[in-house]
């Protein structure tokens, strides 16, 4: 089943790093302008940073990371962030809401680094990534100066070995006592990656301060959704306000859903079938409105919620149902689709292609339901289904 990575906020990621021996600077989580002002006063620092907590990058360029020099400036910065949606390259034009911030005292930085760990699909292994050029997107560093990005494969059972951590520290330019501290931090970062079943752990920037401290200034952790059943504490950190409402509904219904920009909704069982369905819709001159995979066994409840999610998108002008009945027999699927139509009400053309076990009986069920569901159209095969749904949408 297709899965995405679960995300958490920076302040939560910083706490996980801190709990695992990685030093992070002081910070307070705030949810109102007054709390931001009070936090500034408590730190009694000449300068603080106010940072929006969102599941997207590009905060600085969007104006959602601000340096402030007084409690009043902290309040004003917080007021702006909490009353505006953050729009960046990563959010799209609709932006994301901001409901939580952190306030942290300023740090005098001598040098910035990037360190992270993710899964290298090319090598089929977890890989530590590091660069002496931190504070900017690592993708930009890799594009501009690929020789400055260090990659170290990590054994899935043994983890990052001591000699690897020390070698990485030296390659980053650390020496003497700082090299030992950096190696220890890298080892702890690898432990966090494996311990939490992460798909990405990132510190950008990791900094050396002017007084010689090694600090994780910013942190990002994404988790493998397939392993979340082992981490109820991490699941509890998820902020649903950062996700699109239909994505949240689909996740709760155990459906794989990705919204796209077209007009034809796709309801399928299987990721490969979904890709083929979207391809053939494009072949016949239309665009898919979504990728929605209901999984191997389609139930009436799952089909109903799937239709509700698809029809909640105002762009959808037609739906193509493409189901291969293997584990779930076609006649049972047809009955589920009819019940879904009765419960939801099909106000757009719905073209159904069913193949597999008991497909003949399934077509009889759909034909008998035609009077109740006039927009429901059976199709002989996938090509026929694609032609019918695209024609119906163009005629509407």
Short mmCIF file of C-alpha atoms in Angstrom, two decimals:
data_model
loop_
_atom_site.label_atom_id
_atom_site.label_comp_id
_atom_site.label_asym_id
_atom_site.label_seq_id
_atom_site.Cartn_x
_atom_site.Cartn_y
_atom_site.Cartn_z
CA UNK A 1 0.00 0.00 0.00
CA UNK A 2 1.29 3.44 -0.93
CA UNK A 3 2.32 5.48 2.10
CA UNK A 4 3.78 8.91 2.69
CA UNK A 5 5.99 10.15 5.48
CA UNK A 6 4.44 11.50 8.66
CA UNK A 7 5.83 14.88 9.69
CA UNK A 8 6.15 16.71 12.99
CA UNK A 9 6.97 20.28 13.94
CA UNK A 10 10.47 21.62 14.51
CA UNK A 11 9.96 22.04 18.27
CA UNK A 12 8.92 18.39 18.54
CA UNK A 13 11.92 17.26 16.48
CA UNK A 14 14.22 19.34 18.67
CA UNK A 15 12.81 17.61 21.76
CA UNK A 16 13.47 14.16 20.27
CA UNK A 17 17.06 15.16 19.49
CA UNK A 18 17.51 16.54 23.01
CA UNK A 19 16.13 13.34 24.55
CA UNK A 20 18.79 11.42 22.63
CA UNK A 21 21.85 13.37 23.69
CA UNK A 22 21.97 16.07 21.01
CA UNK A 23 22.30 19.61 22.35
CA UNK A 24 19.67 22.07 21.16
CA UNK A 25 19.42 25.73 22.21
CA UNK A 26 16.77 27.08 24.54
CA UNK A 27 13.34 27.80 23.06
CA UNK A 28 9.77 28.35 24.21
CA UNK A 29 6.65 27.16 22.41
CA UNK A 30 4.03 29.92 22.21
CA UNK A 31 0.53 30.19 20.75
CA UNK A 32 -0.32 33.87 21.12
CA UNK A 33 1.36 37.27 20.63
CA UNK A 34 1.33 37.94 24.39
CA UNK A 35 3.05 34.63 25.08
CA UNK A 36 5.73 35.56 22.54
CA UNK A 37 6.33 38.89 24.27
CA UNK A 38 6.57 37.24 27.68
CA UNK A 39 9.00 34.64 26.33
CA UNK A 40 11.27 37.41 25.04
CA UNK A 41 11.30 39.00 28.49
CA UNK A 42 12.15 35.71 30.21
CA UNK A 43 15.13 35.08 27.97
CA UNK A 44 16.45 38.58 28.70
CA UNK A 45 18.56 38.34 25.54
CA UNK A 46 19.43 41.29 23.30
CA UNK A 47 17.85 39.48 20.35
CA UNK A 48 15.48 36.52 19.83
CA UNK A 49 14.10 34.67 16.83
CA UNK A 50 10.39 33.99 16.32
CA UNK A 51 9.76 30.99 14.06
CA UNK A 52 6.47 29.67 12.68
CA UNK A 53 5.94 25.93 13.15
CA UNK A 54 4.63 24.49 9.89
CA UNK A 55 5.11 21.34 7.79
CA UNK A 56 6.90 23.23 5.03
CA UNK A 57 10.19 24.90 4.27
CA UNK A 58 10.90 28.38 2.96
CA UNK A 59 9.82 30.07 6.20
CA UNK A 60 12.53 32.72 6.17
CA UNK A 61 11.83 33.92 2.62
CA UNK A 62 8.09 33.94 3.38
CA UNK A 63 8.60 36.23 6.39
CA UNK A 64 7.78 33.59 9.00
CA UNK A 65 11.18 33.61 10.71
CA UNK A 66 11.90 37.00 12.25
CA UNK A 67 14.70 38.39 14.41
CA UNK A 68 13.31 40.64 17.14
CA UNK A 69 15.01 42.97 19.62
CA UNK A 70 12.17 43.72 22.05
CA UNK A 71 9.10 42.15 23.60
CA UNK A 72 6.90 44.42 21.47
CA UNK A 73 8.65 43.30 18.27
CA UNK A 74 8.18 39.69 19.37
CA UNK A 75 4.45 40.32 19.89
CA UNK A 76 4.10 42.00 16.49
CA UNK A 77 5.98 39.20 14.71
CA UNK A 78 3.82 36.57 16.42
CA UNK A 79 0.63 38.48 15.62
CA UNK A 80 1.54 38.60 11.92
CA UNK A 81 2.41 34.90 11.75
CA UNK A 82 -0.65 33.70 13.65
CA UNK A 83 -3.07 35.72 11.53
CA UNK A 84 -1.67 34.88 8.09
CA UNK A 85 -1.25 31.65 6.14
CA UNK A 86 2.33 30.97 5.22
CA UNK A 87 2.86 30.76 1.47
CA UNK A 88 6.17 29.42 0.13
CA UNK A 89 7.45 27.39 -2.78
CA UNK A 90 6.71 24.22 -0.81
CA UNK A 91 3.12 25.08 0.23
CA UNK A 92 1.57 26.11 -3.06
CA UNK A 93 -0.51 29.27 -3.46
CA UNK A 94 -3.06 28.22 -0.82
CA UNK A 95 -0.43 28.27 1.93
CA UNK A 96 -0.68 26.63 5.35
CA UNK A 97 -2.13 27.90 8.65
CA UNK A 98 0.12 28.84 11.55
CA UNK A 99 -1.08 28.08 15.07
CA UNK A 100 2.15 27.54 17.02
CA UNK A 101 5.50 29.34 17.16
CA UNK A 102 8.79 29.08 18.97
CA UNK A 103 10.74 31.95 20.48
CA UNK A 104 14.46 31.36 21.01
CA UNK A 105 17.35 33.61 22.08
CA UNK A 106 19.77 34.58 19.35
CA UNK A 107 22.97 32.54 18.93
CA UNK A 108 26.32 33.95 17.84
CA UNK A 109 27.29 31.59 15.04
CA UNK A 110 30.87 30.96 13.98
CA UNK A 111 30.23 28.19 11.43
CA UNK A 112 27.20 26.34 9.97
CA UNK A 113 27.01 22.69 8.85
CA UNK A 114 24.38 20.34 7.45
CA UNK A 115 23.92 16.79 8.78
CA UNK A 116 21.10 14.42 8.03
CA UNK A 117 20.15 10.82 7.49
CA UNK A 118 17.73 9.29 5.04
CA UNK A 119 17.15 6.21 2.88
CA UNK A 120 19.23 6.08 -0.29
CA UNK A 121 16.95 4.28 -2.75
CA UNK A 122 19.79 3.84 -5.23
CA UNK A 123 21.98 1.98 -2.73
CA UNK A 124 19.08 0.39 -0.83
CA UNK A 125 20.48 1.49 2.50
CA UNK A 126 20.23 4.22 5.11
CA UNK A 127 22.78 6.94 4.41
CA UNK A 128 24.29 9.72 6.50
CA UNK A 129 24.60 12.97 4.55
CA UNK A 130 26.81 15.82 5.69
CA UNK A 131 28.19 19.08 4.36
CA UNK A 132 30.32 21.90 5.68
CA UNK A 133 27.90 24.26 3.89
CA UNK A 134 24.87 24.43 6.19
CA UNK A 135 22.07 26.92 6.55
CA UNK A 136 20.92 26.48 2.94
CA UNK A 137 18.94 23.71 1.23
CA UNK A 138 21.14 20.65 0.81
CA UNK A 139 19.62 20.13 -2.66
CA UNK A 140 21.04 23.51 -3.69
CA UNK A 141 24.49 22.58 -2.35
CA UNK A 142 24.35 19.24 -4.19
CA UNK A 143 23.38 20.97 -7.42
CA UNK A 144 25.97 23.74 -7.16
CA UNK A 145 28.87 21.87 -5.53
CA UNK A 146 28.21 18.11 -5.38
CA UNK A 147 31.75 17.44 -4.13
CA UNK A 148 30.84 19.27 -0.90
CA UNK A 149 28.14 16.73 0.01
CA UNK A 150 29.49 13.71 1.90
CA UNK A 151 27.47 10.48 1.84
CA UNK A 152 28.18 7.56 4.18
CA UNK A 153 26.16 4.30 3.91
CA UNK A 154 25.04 2.98 7.30
CA UNK A 155 24.54 -0.71 8.15
CA UNK A 156 20.88 -1.34 9.12
CA UNK A 157 21.80 -3.62 12.05
CA UNK A 158 25.14 -2.22 13.24
CA UNK A 159 24.25 1.45 12.79
CA UNK A 160 26.82 4.20 12.28
CA UNK A 161 30.15 2.78 13.42
CA UNK A 162 32.57 4.80 15.54
CA UNK A 163 35.21 5.00 12.82
CA UNK A 164 32.58 6.26 10.36
CA UNK A 165 31.44 9.00 12.73
CA UNK A 166 35.04 10.10 13.38
CA UNK A 167 35.87 10.08 9.68
CA UNK A 168 32.78 12.16 8.87
CA UNK A 169 33.68 14.66 11.60
CA UNK A 170 37.19 15.08 10.15
CA UNK A 171 35.85 15.44 6.61
CA UNK A 172 33.59 18.24 7.87
CA UNK A 173 36.65 20.03 9.23
CA UNK A 174 36.29 19.32 12.96
CA UNK A 175 39.50 18.80 14.93
CA UNK A 176 40.65 17.82 18.43
CA UNK A 177 37.92 17.99 21.10
CA UNK A 178 35.30 19.32 18.65
CA UNK A 179 35.90 16.31 16.40
CA UNK A 180 34.98 13.99 19.27
CA UNK A 181 31.85 16.00 20.05
CA UNK A 182 30.81 16.04 16.40
CA UNK A 183 31.35 12.27 16.07
CA UNK A 184 29.20 11.66 19.15
CA UNK A 185 26.45 13.89 17.73
CA UNK A 186 26.50 12.03 14.41
CA UNK A 187 26.26 8.68 16.22
CA UNK A 188 23.29 9.95 18.25
CA UNK A 189 21.62 11.24 15.08
CA UNK A 190 21.88 7.76 13.54
CA UNK A 191 20.38 6.25 16.71
CA UNK A 192 17.42 8.62 16.45
CA UNK A 193 16.90 7.61 12.82
CA UNK A 194 16.69 3.90 13.57
CA UNK A 195 15.01 4.18 16.98
CA UNK A 196 12.08 6.21 15.63
CA UNK A 197 11.78 4.42 12.25
CA UNK A 198 12.40 7.74 10.54
CA UNK A 199 12.56 8.30 6.81
CA UNK A 200 14.48 11.55 7.33
CA UNK A 201 16.35 13.13 10.24
CA UNK A 202 17.93 16.49 9.46
CA UNK A 203 19.79 19.22 11.33
CA UNK A 204 20.18 22.35 9.22
CA UNK A 205 22.04 24.19 10.42
CA UNK A 206 24.23 22.43 12.92
CA UNK A 207 26.34 25.26 14.25
CA UNK A 208 29.51 25.97 16.17
CA UNK A 209 28.97 29.09 18.25
CA UNK A 210 31.59 31.73 18.85
CA UNK A 211 32.12 30.35 22.35
CA UNK A 212 32.78 26.84 20.96
CA UNK A 213 29.45 25.07 21.51
CA UNK A 214 28.01 22.56 19.05
CA UNK A 215 24.24 23.15 18.71
CA UNK A 216 21.39 21.79 16.57
CA UNK A 217 19.70 25.08 15.68
CA UNK A 218 16.97 23.60 13.48
CA UNK A 219 15.61 20.08 13.22
CA UNK A 220 13.36 18.12 10.90
CA UNK A 221 12.17 14.53 11.28
CA UNK A 222 9.84 12.57 9.00
CA UNK A 223 8.66 9.06 9.88
CA UNK A 224 7.88 5.95 7.87
CA UNK A 225 4.08 5.58 8.10
CA UNK A 226 4.39 1.81 7.82
CA UNK A 227 6.14 1.67 11.21
CA UNK A 228 3.89 4.04 13.15
CA UNK A 229 2.05 1.18 14.84
CA UNK A 230 5.19 0.88 16.97
CA UNK A 231 5.22 4.56 17.97
CA UNK A 232 1.99 5.78 19.54
CA UNK A 233 3.92 8.61 21.17
CA UNK A 234 4.99 9.89 17.75
CA UNK A 235 1.51 9.48 16.25
CA UNK A 236 0.19 11.72 19.05
CA UNK A 237 2.47 14.53 17.80
CA UNK A 238 0.79 14.83 14.40
CA UNK A 239 -0.85 18.19 13.64
CA UNK A 240 -3.83 17.59 11.36
CA UNK A 241 -4.26 21.32 10.73
CA UNK A 242 -1.12 21.13 8.57
CA UNK A 243 -2.66 18.52 6.28
CA UNK A 244 -5.34 19.00 3.64
CA UNK A 245 -8.76 17.99 5.06
CA UNK A 246 -9.38 15.35 2.38
CA UNK A 247 -5.95 13.82 3.02
CA UNK A 248 -6.82 13.53 6.71
CA UNK A 249 -10.17 11.88 5.92
CA UNK A 250 -8.52 9.41 3.55
CA UNK A 251 -5.84 8.51 6.06
CA UNK A 252 -8.43 7.83 8.77
CA UNK A 253 -10.34 5.59 6.36
CA UNK A 254 -7.10 3.75 5.43
CA UNK A 255 -7.35 4.99 1.85
CA UNK A 256 -4.42 6.15 -0.26
CA UNK A 257 -5.42 9.53 -1.68
CA UNK A 258 -3.49 12.19 -3.56
CA UNK A 259 -5.29 15.21 -5.00
CA UNK A 260 -4.36 16.24 -8.56
CA UNK A 261 -5.50 19.06 -10.86
CA UNK A 262 -7.78 17.30 -13.35
CA UNK A 263 -11.52 16.67 -13.64
CA UNK A 264 -11.86 12.86 -13.57
CA UNK A 265 -11.77 11.11 -10.20
CA UNK A 266 -10.12 7.68 -10.07
CA UNK A 267 -11.27 4.95 -7.68
CA UNK A 268 -9.10 1.85 -8.01
CA UNK A 269 -7.69 -1.04 -5.98
CA UNK A 270 -3.92 -1.15 -6.32
CA UNK A 271 -1.23 1.44 -6.96
CA UNK A 272 -0.22 -0.05 -10.33
CA UNK A 273 -3.84 -0.04 -11.47
CA UNK A 274 -4.11 3.58 -10.36
CA UNK A 275 -1.11 4.56 -12.49
CA UNK A 276 -2.52 2.74 -15.52
CA UNK A 277 -5.92 4.38 -14.99
CA UNK A 278 -4.42 7.87 -14.83
CA UNK A 279 -2.31 7.16 -17.91
CA UNK A 280 -5.27 6.07 -20.03
CA UNK A 281 -7.36 9.06 -18.90
CA UNK A 282 -4.57 11.32 -20.18
CA UNK A 283 -4.30 9.24 -23.36
CA UNK A 284 -7.90 10.07 -24.21
CA UNK A 285 -7.46 13.78 -23.64
CA UNK A 286 -8.52 14.38 -20.04
CA UNK A 287 -6.71 14.84 -16.71
CA UNK A 288 -7.07 12.78 -13.50
CA UNK A 289 -8.40 14.67 -10.47
CA UNK A 290 -6.89 12.32 -7.95
CA UNK A 291 -5.11 9.08 -7.16
CA UNK A 292 -7.36 7.06 -4.82
CA UNK A 293 -6.47 3.46 -3.99
CA UNK A 294 -8.99 1.62 -1.80
CA UNK A 295 -6.70 -1.39 -1.29
CA UNK A 296 -7.04 -5.09 -2.04
CA UNK A 297 -10.47 -5.73 -0.55
CA UNK A 298 -13.16 -3.15 -1.18
CA UNK A 299 -15.92 -2.89 1.42
CA UNK A 300 -19.17 -0.97 1.09
CA UNK A 301 -18.01 1.38 3.86
CA UNK A 302 -14.67 1.98 2.16
CA UNK A 303 -16.32 2.60 -1.22
CA UNK A 304 -18.80 5.06 0.31
CA UNK A 305 -16.07 7.09 2.00
CA UNK A 306 -13.96 6.97 -1.17
CA UNK A 307 -16.81 8.42 -3.21
CA UNK A 308 -17.46 11.07 -0.56
CA UNK A 309 -13.81 12.13 -0.69
CA UNK A 310 -13.70 12.25 -4.50
CA UNK A 311 -16.99 14.16 -4.77
CA UNK A 312 -15.88 16.66 -2.12
CA UNK A 313 -13.47 18.03 -4.73
CA UNK A 314 -15.45 20.59 -6.77
CA UNK A 315 -13.17 20.05 -9.78
CA UNK A 316 -14.45 16.47 -10.26
CA UNK A 317 -16.82 16.23 -13.24
CA UNK A 318 -16.73 12.45 -13.63
CA UNK A 319 -15.44 9.29 -11.93
CA UNK A 320 -13.75 6.22 -13.37
CA UNK A 321 -14.00 3.14 -11.14
CA UNK A 322 -11.41 0.58 -12.21
CA UNK A 323 -11.42 -2.51 -9.99
CA UNK A 324 -9.78 -5.89 -10.44
CA UNK A 325 -11.61 -8.46 -8.31
CA UNK A 326 -9.13 -10.93 -6.84
CA UNK A 327 -9.33 -11.14 -3.07
CA UNK A 328 -12.61 -9.24 -3.22
CA UNK A 329 -15.04 -10.79 -5.71
CA UNK A 330 -16.47 -8.52 -8.41
CA UNK A 331 -20.12 -9.14 -7.46
CA UNK A 332 -19.44 -8.05 -3.87
CA UNK A 333 -17.65 -4.97 -5.17
CA UNK A 334 -20.57 -4.15 -7.48
CA UNK A 335 -22.97 -4.39 -4.54
CA UNK A 336 -20.71 -2.06 -2.55
CA UNK A 337 -20.66 0.44 -5.42
CA UNK A 338 -24.46 0.39 -5.73
CA UNK A 339 -24.82 0.95 -1.99
CA UNK A 340 -22.32 3.80 -2.19
CA UNK A 341 -24.32 5.39 -4.99
CA UNK A 342 -27.55 5.09 -3.00
CA UNK A 343 -25.95 6.62 0.10
CA UNK A 344 -23.86 9.33 -1.55
CA UNK A 345 -25.82 10.12 -4.70
CA UNK A 346 -23.92 10.24 -7.99
CA UNK A 347 -24.41 13.72 -9.46
CA UNK A 348 -21.62 13.22 -12.02
CA UNK A 349 -21.05 10.42 -14.56
CA UNK A 350 -19.60 7.27 -12.93
CA UNK A 351 -18.10 4.74 -15.34
CA UNK A 352 -17.30 1.31 -13.87
CA UNK A 353 -14.90 -1.29 -15.20
CA UNK A 354 -14.80 -4.55 -13.23
CA UNK A 355 -12.66 -7.56 -14.12
CA UNK A 356 -11.84 -10.73 -12.24
CA UNK A 357 -13.79 -13.25 -10.17
CA UNK A 358 -17.57 -13.15 -10.79
CA UNK A 359 -17.25 -10.23 -13.23
CA UNK A 360 -20.32 -11.42 -15.21
CA UNK A 361 -22.51 -11.39 -12.12
CA UNK A 362 -21.13 -7.94 -11.22
CA UNK A 363 -22.22 -6.52 -14.59
CA UNK A 364 -25.73 -7.86 -14.00
CA UNK A 365 -25.88 -6.10 -10.62
CA UNK A 366 -24.76 -2.80 -12.16
CA UNK A 367 -27.25 -3.14 -15.03
CA UNK A 368 -30.11 -3.78 -12.57
CA UNK A 369 -29.18 -0.63 -10.62
CA UNK A 370 -29.27 1.59 -13.72
CA UNK A 371 -32.79 2.87 -12.98
CA UNK A 372 -31.78 3.93 -9.45
CA UNK A 373 -28.44 5.35 -10.52
CA UNK A 374 -28.86 6.82 -14.02
CA UNK A 375 -25.33 8.32 -14.10
CA UNK A 376 -23.77 4.88 -13.51
CA UNK A 377 -22.30 3.39 -16.71
CA UNK A 378 -20.76 -0.11 -16.95
CA UNK A 379 -17.78 -0.50 -19.29
CA UNK A 380 -16.59 -3.54 -21.21
CA UNK A 381 -12.88 -2.92 -20.59
CA UNK A 382 -10.47 -0.20 -19.52
CA UNK A 383 -10.27 1.41 -22.94
CA UNK A 384 -14.05 1.52 -23.16
CA UNK A 385 -14.21 2.98 -19.63
CA UNK A 386 -11.70 5.72 -20.42
CA UNK A 387 -13.50 6.67 -23.65
CA UNK A 388 -16.88 6.80 -21.90
CA UNK A 389 -15.81 8.88 -18.91
CA UNK A 390 -13.82 11.39 -20.96
CA UNK A 391 -16.70 11.77 -23.43
CA UNK A 392 -19.21 12.23 -20.60
CA UNK A 393 -17.07 14.89 -18.93
CA UNK A 394 -16.51 16.79 -22.19
CA UNK A 395 -20.24 16.69 -22.92
CA UNK A 396 -21.22 17.95 -19.48
#
